[in-house]
Short mmCIF file of C-alpha atoms and ligand atoms in Angstrom, two decimals:
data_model
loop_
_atom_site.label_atom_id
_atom_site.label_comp_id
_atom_site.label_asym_id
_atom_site.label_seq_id
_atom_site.Cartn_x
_atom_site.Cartn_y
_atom_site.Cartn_z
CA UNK A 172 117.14 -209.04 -54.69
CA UNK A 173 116.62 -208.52 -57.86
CA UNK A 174 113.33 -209.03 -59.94
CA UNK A 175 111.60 -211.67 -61.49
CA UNK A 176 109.24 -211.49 -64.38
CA UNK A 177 105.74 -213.70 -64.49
CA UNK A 178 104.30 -213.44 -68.06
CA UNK A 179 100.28 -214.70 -68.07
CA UNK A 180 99.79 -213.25 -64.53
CA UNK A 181 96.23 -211.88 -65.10
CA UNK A 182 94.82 -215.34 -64.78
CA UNK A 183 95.18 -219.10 -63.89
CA UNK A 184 98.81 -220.70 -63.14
CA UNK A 185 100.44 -217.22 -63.98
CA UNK A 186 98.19 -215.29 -61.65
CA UNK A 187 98.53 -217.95 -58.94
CA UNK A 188 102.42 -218.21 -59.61
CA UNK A 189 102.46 -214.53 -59.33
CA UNK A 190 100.96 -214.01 -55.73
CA UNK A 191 103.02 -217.28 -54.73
CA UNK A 192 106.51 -215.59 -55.35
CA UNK A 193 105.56 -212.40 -54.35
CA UNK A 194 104.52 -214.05 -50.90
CA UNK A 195 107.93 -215.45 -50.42
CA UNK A 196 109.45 -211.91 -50.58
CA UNK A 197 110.12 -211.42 -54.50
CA UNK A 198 109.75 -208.67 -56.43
CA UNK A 199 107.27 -209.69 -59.29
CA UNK A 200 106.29 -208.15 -62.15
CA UNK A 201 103.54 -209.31 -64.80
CA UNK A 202 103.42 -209.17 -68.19
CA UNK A 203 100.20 -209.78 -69.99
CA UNK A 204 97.40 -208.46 -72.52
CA UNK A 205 95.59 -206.44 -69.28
CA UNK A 206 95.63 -206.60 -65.61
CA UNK A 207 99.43 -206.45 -65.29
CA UNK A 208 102.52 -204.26 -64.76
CA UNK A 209 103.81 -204.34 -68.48
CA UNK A 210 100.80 -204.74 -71.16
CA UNK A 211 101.86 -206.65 -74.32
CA UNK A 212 100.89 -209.35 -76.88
CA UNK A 213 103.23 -211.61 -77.37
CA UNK A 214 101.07 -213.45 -80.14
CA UNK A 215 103.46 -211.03 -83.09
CA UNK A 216 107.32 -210.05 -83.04
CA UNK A 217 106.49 -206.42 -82.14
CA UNK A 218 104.59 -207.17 -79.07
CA UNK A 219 107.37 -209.71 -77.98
CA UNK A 220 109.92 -207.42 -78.32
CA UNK A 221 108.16 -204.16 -76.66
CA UNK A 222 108.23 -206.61 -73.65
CA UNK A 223 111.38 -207.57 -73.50
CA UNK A 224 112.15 -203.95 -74.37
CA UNK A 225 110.13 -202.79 -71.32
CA UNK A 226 111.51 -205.69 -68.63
CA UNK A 227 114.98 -204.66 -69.49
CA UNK A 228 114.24 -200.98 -68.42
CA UNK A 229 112.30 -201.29 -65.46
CA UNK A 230 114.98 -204.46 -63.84
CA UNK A 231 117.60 -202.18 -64.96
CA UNK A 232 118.85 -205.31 -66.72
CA UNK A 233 119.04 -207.68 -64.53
CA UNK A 234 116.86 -210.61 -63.36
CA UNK A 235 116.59 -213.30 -60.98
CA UNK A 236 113.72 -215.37 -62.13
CA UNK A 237 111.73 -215.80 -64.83
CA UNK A 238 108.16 -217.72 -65.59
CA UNK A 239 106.80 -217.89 -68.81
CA UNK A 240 102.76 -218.92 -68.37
CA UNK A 241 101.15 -216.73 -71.09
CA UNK A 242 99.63 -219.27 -73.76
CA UNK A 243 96.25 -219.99 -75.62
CA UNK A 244 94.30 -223.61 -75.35
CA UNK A 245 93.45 -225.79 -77.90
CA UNK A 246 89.64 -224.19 -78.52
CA UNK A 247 91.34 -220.98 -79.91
CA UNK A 248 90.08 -220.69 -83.60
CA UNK A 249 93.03 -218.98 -84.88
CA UNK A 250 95.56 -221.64 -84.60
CA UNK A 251 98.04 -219.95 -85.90
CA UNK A 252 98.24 -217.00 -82.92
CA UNK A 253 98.18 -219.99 -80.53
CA UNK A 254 101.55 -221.48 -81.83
CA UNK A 255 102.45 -217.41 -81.87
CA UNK A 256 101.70 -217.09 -78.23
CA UNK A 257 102.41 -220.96 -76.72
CA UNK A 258 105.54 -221.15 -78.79
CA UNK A 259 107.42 -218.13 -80.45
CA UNK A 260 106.15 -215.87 -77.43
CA UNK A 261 108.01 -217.95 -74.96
CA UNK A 262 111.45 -218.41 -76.72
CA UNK A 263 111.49 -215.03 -77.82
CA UNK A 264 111.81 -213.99 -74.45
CA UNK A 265 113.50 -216.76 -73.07
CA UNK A 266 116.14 -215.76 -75.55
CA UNK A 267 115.60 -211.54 -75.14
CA UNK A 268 116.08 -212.13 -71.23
CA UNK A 269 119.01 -214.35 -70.77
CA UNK A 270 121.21 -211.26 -70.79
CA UNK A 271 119.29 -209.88 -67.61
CA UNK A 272 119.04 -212.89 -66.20
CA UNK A 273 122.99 -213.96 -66.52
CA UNK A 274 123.27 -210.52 -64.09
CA UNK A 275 120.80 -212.08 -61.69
CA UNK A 276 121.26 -214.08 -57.95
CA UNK A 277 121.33 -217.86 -58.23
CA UNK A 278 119.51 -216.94 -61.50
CA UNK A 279 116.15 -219.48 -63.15
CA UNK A 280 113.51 -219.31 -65.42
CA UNK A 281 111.01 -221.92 -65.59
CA UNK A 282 108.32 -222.58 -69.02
CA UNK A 283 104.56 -223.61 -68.84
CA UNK A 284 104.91 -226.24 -71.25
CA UNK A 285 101.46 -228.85 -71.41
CA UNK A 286 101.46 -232.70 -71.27
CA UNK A 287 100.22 -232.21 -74.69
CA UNK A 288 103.84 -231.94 -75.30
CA UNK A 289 103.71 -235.50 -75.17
CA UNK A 290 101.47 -236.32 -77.19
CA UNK A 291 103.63 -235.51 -80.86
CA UNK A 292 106.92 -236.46 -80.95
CA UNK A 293 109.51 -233.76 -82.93
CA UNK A 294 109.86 -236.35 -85.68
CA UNK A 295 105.54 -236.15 -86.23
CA UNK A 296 105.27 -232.18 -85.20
CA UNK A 297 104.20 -230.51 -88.32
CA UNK A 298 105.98 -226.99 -86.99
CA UNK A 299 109.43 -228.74 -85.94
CA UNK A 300 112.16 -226.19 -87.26
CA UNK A 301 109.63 -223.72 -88.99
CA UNK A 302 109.90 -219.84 -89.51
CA UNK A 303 106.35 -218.08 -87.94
CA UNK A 304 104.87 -217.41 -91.31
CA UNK A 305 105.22 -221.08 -92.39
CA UNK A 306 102.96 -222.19 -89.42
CA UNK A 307 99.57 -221.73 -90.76
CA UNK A 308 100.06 -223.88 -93.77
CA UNK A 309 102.03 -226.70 -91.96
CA UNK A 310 98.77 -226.86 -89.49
CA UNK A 311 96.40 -227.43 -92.18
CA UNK A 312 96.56 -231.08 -92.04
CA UNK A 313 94.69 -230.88 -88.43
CA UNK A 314 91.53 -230.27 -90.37
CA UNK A 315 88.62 -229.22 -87.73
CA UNK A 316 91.10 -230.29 -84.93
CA UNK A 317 93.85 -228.05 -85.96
CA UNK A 318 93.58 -225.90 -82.36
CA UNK A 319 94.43 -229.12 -80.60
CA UNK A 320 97.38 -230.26 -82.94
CA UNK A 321 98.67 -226.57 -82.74
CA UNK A 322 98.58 -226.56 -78.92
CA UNK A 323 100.26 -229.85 -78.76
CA UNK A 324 102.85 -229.05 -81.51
CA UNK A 325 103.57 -225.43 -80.20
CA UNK A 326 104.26 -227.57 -76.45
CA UNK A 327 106.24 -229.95 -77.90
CA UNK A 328 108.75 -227.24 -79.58
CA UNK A 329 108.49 -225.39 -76.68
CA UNK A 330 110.20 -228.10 -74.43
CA UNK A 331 112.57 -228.94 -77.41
CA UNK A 332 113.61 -225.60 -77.26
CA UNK A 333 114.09 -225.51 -73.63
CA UNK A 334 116.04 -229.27 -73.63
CA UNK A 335 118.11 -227.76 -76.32
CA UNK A 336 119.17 -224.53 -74.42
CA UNK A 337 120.06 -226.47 -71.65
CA UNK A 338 123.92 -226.38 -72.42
CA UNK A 339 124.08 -222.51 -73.50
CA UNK A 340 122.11 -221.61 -70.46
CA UNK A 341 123.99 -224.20 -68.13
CA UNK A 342 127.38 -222.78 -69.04
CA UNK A 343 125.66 -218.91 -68.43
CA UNK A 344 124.95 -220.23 -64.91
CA UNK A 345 121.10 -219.58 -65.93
CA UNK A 346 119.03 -223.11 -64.59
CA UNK A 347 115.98 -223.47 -67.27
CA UNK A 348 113.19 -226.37 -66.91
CA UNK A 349 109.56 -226.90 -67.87
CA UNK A 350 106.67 -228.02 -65.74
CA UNK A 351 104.04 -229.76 -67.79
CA UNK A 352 100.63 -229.98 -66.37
CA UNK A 353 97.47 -231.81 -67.21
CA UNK A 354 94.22 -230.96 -66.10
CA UNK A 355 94.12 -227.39 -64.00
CA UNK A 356 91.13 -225.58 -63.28
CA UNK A 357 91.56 -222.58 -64.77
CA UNK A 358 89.70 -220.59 -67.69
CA UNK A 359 91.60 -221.37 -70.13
CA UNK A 360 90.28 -225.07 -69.17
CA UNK A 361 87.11 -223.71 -68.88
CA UNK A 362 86.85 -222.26 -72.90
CA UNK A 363 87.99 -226.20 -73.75
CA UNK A 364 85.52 -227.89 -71.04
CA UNK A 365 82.80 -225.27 -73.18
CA UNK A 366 83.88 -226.31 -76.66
CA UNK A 367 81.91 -229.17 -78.28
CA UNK A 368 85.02 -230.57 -79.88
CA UNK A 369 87.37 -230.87 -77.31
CA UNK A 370 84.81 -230.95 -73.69
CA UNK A 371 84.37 -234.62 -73.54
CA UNK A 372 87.84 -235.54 -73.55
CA UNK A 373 88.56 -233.25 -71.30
CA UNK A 374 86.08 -234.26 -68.90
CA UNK A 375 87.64 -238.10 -69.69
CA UNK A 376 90.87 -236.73 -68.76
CA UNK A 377 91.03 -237.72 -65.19
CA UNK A 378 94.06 -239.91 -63.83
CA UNK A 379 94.91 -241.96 -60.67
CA UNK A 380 94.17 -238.84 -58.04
CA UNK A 381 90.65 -238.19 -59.37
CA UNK A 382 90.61 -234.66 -60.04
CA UNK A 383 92.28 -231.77 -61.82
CA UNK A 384 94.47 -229.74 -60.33
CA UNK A 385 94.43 -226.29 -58.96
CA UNK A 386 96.55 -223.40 -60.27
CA UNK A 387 98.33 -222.90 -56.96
CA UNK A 388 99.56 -226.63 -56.78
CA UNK A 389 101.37 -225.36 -60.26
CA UNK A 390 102.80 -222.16 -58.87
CA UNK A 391 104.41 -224.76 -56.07
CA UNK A 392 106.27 -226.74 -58.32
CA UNK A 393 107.02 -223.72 -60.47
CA UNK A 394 108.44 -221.68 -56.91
CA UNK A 395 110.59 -224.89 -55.99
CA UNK A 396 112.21 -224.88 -59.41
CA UNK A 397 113.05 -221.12 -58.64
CA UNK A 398 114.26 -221.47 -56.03
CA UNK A 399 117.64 -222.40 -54.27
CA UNK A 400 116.28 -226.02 -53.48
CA UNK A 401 116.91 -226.95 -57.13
CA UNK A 402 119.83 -225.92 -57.49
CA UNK A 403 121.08 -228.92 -59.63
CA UNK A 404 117.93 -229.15 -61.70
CA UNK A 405 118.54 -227.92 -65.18
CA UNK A 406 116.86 -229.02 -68.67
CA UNK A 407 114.39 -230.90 -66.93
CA UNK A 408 110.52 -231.27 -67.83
CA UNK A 409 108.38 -232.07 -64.36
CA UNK A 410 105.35 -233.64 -65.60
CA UNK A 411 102.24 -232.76 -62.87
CA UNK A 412 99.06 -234.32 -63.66
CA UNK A 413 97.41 -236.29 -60.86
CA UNK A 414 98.79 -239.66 -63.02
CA UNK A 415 97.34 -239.66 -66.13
CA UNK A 416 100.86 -239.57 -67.98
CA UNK A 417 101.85 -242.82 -65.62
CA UNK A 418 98.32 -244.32 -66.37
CA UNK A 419 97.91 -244.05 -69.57
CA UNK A 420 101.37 -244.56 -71.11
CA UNK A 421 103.60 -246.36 -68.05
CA UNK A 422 106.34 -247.82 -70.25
CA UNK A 423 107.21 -244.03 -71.75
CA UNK A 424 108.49 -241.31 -70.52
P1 NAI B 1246 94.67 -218.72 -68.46
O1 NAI B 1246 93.85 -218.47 -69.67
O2 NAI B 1246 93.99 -218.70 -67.14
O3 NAI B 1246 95.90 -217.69 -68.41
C1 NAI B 1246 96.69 -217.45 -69.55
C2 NAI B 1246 97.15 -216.01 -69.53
O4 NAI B 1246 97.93 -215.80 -70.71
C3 NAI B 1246 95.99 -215.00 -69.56
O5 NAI B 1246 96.13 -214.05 -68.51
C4 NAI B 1246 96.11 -214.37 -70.92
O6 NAI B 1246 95.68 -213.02 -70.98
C5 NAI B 1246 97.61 -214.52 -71.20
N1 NAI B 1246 97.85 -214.40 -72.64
C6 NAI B 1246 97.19 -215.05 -73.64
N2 NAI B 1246 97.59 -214.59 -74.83
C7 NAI B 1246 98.51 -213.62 -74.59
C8 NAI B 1246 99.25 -212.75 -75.43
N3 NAI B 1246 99.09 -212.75 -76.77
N4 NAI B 1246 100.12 -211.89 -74.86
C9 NAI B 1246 100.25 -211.82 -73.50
N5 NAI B 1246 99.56 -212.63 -72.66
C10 NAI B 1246 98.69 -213.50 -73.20
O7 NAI B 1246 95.38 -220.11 -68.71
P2 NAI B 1246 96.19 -221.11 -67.75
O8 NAI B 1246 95.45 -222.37 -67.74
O9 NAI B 1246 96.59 -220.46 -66.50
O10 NAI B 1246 97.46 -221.37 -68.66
C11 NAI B 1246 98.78 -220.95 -68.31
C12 NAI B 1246 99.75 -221.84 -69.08
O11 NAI B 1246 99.58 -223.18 -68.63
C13 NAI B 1246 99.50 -221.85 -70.59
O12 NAI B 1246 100.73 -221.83 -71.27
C14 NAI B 1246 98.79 -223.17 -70.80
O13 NAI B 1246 99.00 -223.69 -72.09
C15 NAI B 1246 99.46 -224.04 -69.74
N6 NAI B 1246 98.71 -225.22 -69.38
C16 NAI B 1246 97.46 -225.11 -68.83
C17 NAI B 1246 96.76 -226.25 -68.51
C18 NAI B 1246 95.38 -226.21 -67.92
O14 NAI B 1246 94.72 -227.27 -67.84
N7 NAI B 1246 94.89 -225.08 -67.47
C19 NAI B 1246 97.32 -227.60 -68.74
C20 NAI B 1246 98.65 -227.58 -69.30
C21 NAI B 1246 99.31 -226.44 -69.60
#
C-alpha cells in the first residue's frame, strides 16, 4: 500500500485523523508547521509548494489517500493568512497531488471544510474567484469581524473548489469530498471559546445532541470516506455537527 498524506496532524481533527488511519494499517505521513514528518507553512506559495515538493519525493509519486486538516479559526488577527492557509493551502495541494494520487490504490482525498461554509453563499463571498493578493482588500468590509467572514468565505471556496473538481477528479478515478464540522473540541476551538468577540456564540452553538464533538468522531467520518466503503461517494460535502445545521436552517441544505 501506498501512502497517504494528513496535513494539520500536530493537533485536533488532523492529529486524531492521523493515529486513526495509521491504526487501520496505513502508512501516514504529516505535514504541518512542527510536530510532523514534513515541516511547512502552507499560509504562502513557497511553503505550499516545498510540500508538495517534499510528498512527491518521499511517496515516490504516488498516493493513496489524502486529508487536508491544516487551517486557522476565525480569532486569527491576520485574516488574510487564514484565507492563505483554510483556502489556497488546501487547493494548492489538492491540485500539486492529484498526479500522485491518480498512481494510487482505490485512490481519495478528503477536505476539512467548516459549516461556516454555509453560512455565505458564492454569490455573497467577498473572495469568490480572487487572486491571493486581492484577498486582504476584498475582506475589509468585515470590519472588527473580518476573522470570522474570512474563515467562512475561505470554507465556502474551499467546498466550491472541491464540488467543482468533482468531474476532473471523477474521470482521474481520484474520489474527492468534504466533511464539514461544527463544534469540535479542539484548540483551535479553544483560541475562539477565549476570544471576546466570537466566545459567546460559540458557547450558543450547541444543536439537538447537546454537545460538541470530539476530534476522533471527525477522523471516523473522514476514514470511511477513505476508504473502500465509499466507493461511490464523490463531490460530496458530509455535514457533522450534532444538528445544529438541521436545527437551525431545516428547509436548506
Ligand atoms: P487545530 O488548531 O487543533 O489544528 C490545526 C492544525 O493546522 C495545527 O496543527 C496547525 O499547526 C496546522 N496549521 C495551521 N496553520 C498552518 C500552516 N500555515 N501550515 C501548516 N499547518 C498549519 O484545529 P482543528 O480544530 O483540528 O482544525 C482542523 C480543521 O478543521 C481546520 O481546517 C478547521 O478549520 C476545521 N474545523 C474545525 C472545527 C472545530 O470546531 N474545531 C469546526 C469546523 C471545521
Amino acid at each position: 500500500m501506498a501512502m497517504t498524506v494528513v496535513t494539520g496532524s500536530a493537533s485536533g481533527i488532523g492529529a486524531a485523523t492521523f493515529s486513526a488511519l495509521a491504526a487501520s494499517g496505513r502508512e501516514v505521513v504529516g505535514v504541518d508547521l512542527r510536530d510532523a514528518e514534513i515541516l511547512a507553512d502552507l499560509s504562502t506559495p513557497e511553503g505550499r509548494q516545498a510540500a508538495v515538493d517534499t510528498v512527491l519525493a518521499r511517496s515516490s509519486g504516488v498516493l493513496d489517500g489524502l486529508v487536508l486538516c491544516a487551517g486557522l479559526g476565525p480569532q486569527v488577527s491576520d485574516a488574510k493568512r487564514i484565507v492563505a492557509v483554510n483556502y489556497f493551502g488546501t487547493v494548492s495541494l489538492l491540485d500539486g497531488l492529484l498526479p500522485a494520487l491518480r498512481g494510487g490504490e482505490a485512490p481519495a482525498a478528503v477536505a476539512v471544510s467548516s459549516v461556516s461554509s454555509t453560512q455565505i453563499t458564492w454569490a455573497d463571498n467577498p473572495i469568490a474567484g480572487l487572486d491571493e493578493s486581492e484577498v486582504e482588500a476584498a475582506l475589509e468590509v468585515g470590519g472588527d469581524y473580518r476573522g470570522q467572514l474570512a474563515y467562512a468565505a475561505s470554507k465556502n471556496a474551499l467546498t466550491v473548489a472541491v464540488r467543482q473538481r468533482a468531474g476532473d477528479w471523477g474521470a482521474a478515478g481520484v474520489r474527492l469530498n468534504t466533511v464539514a464540522p461544527g463544534a469540535v473540541d479542539t484548540p483551535l476551538l479553544q483560541a475562539g471559546l477565549d476570544d471576546p468577540r466570537y466566545g459567546e456564540a460559540i458557547r450558543s452553538f450547541v444543536g439537538p445532541l447537546g454537545r460538541r464533538g470530539r476530534p476522533e468522531e471527525i477522523a471516523s467520518l473522514i476514514c470511511y470516506l477513505l476508504g473502500p466503503a465509499a466507493g461511490f461517494v464523490h463531490g460530496a460535502q458530509f455535514v457533522i455537527d450534532g444538528g445544529v445545521d438541521a436545527q437551525f436552517r431545516p428547509t436548506a441544505f
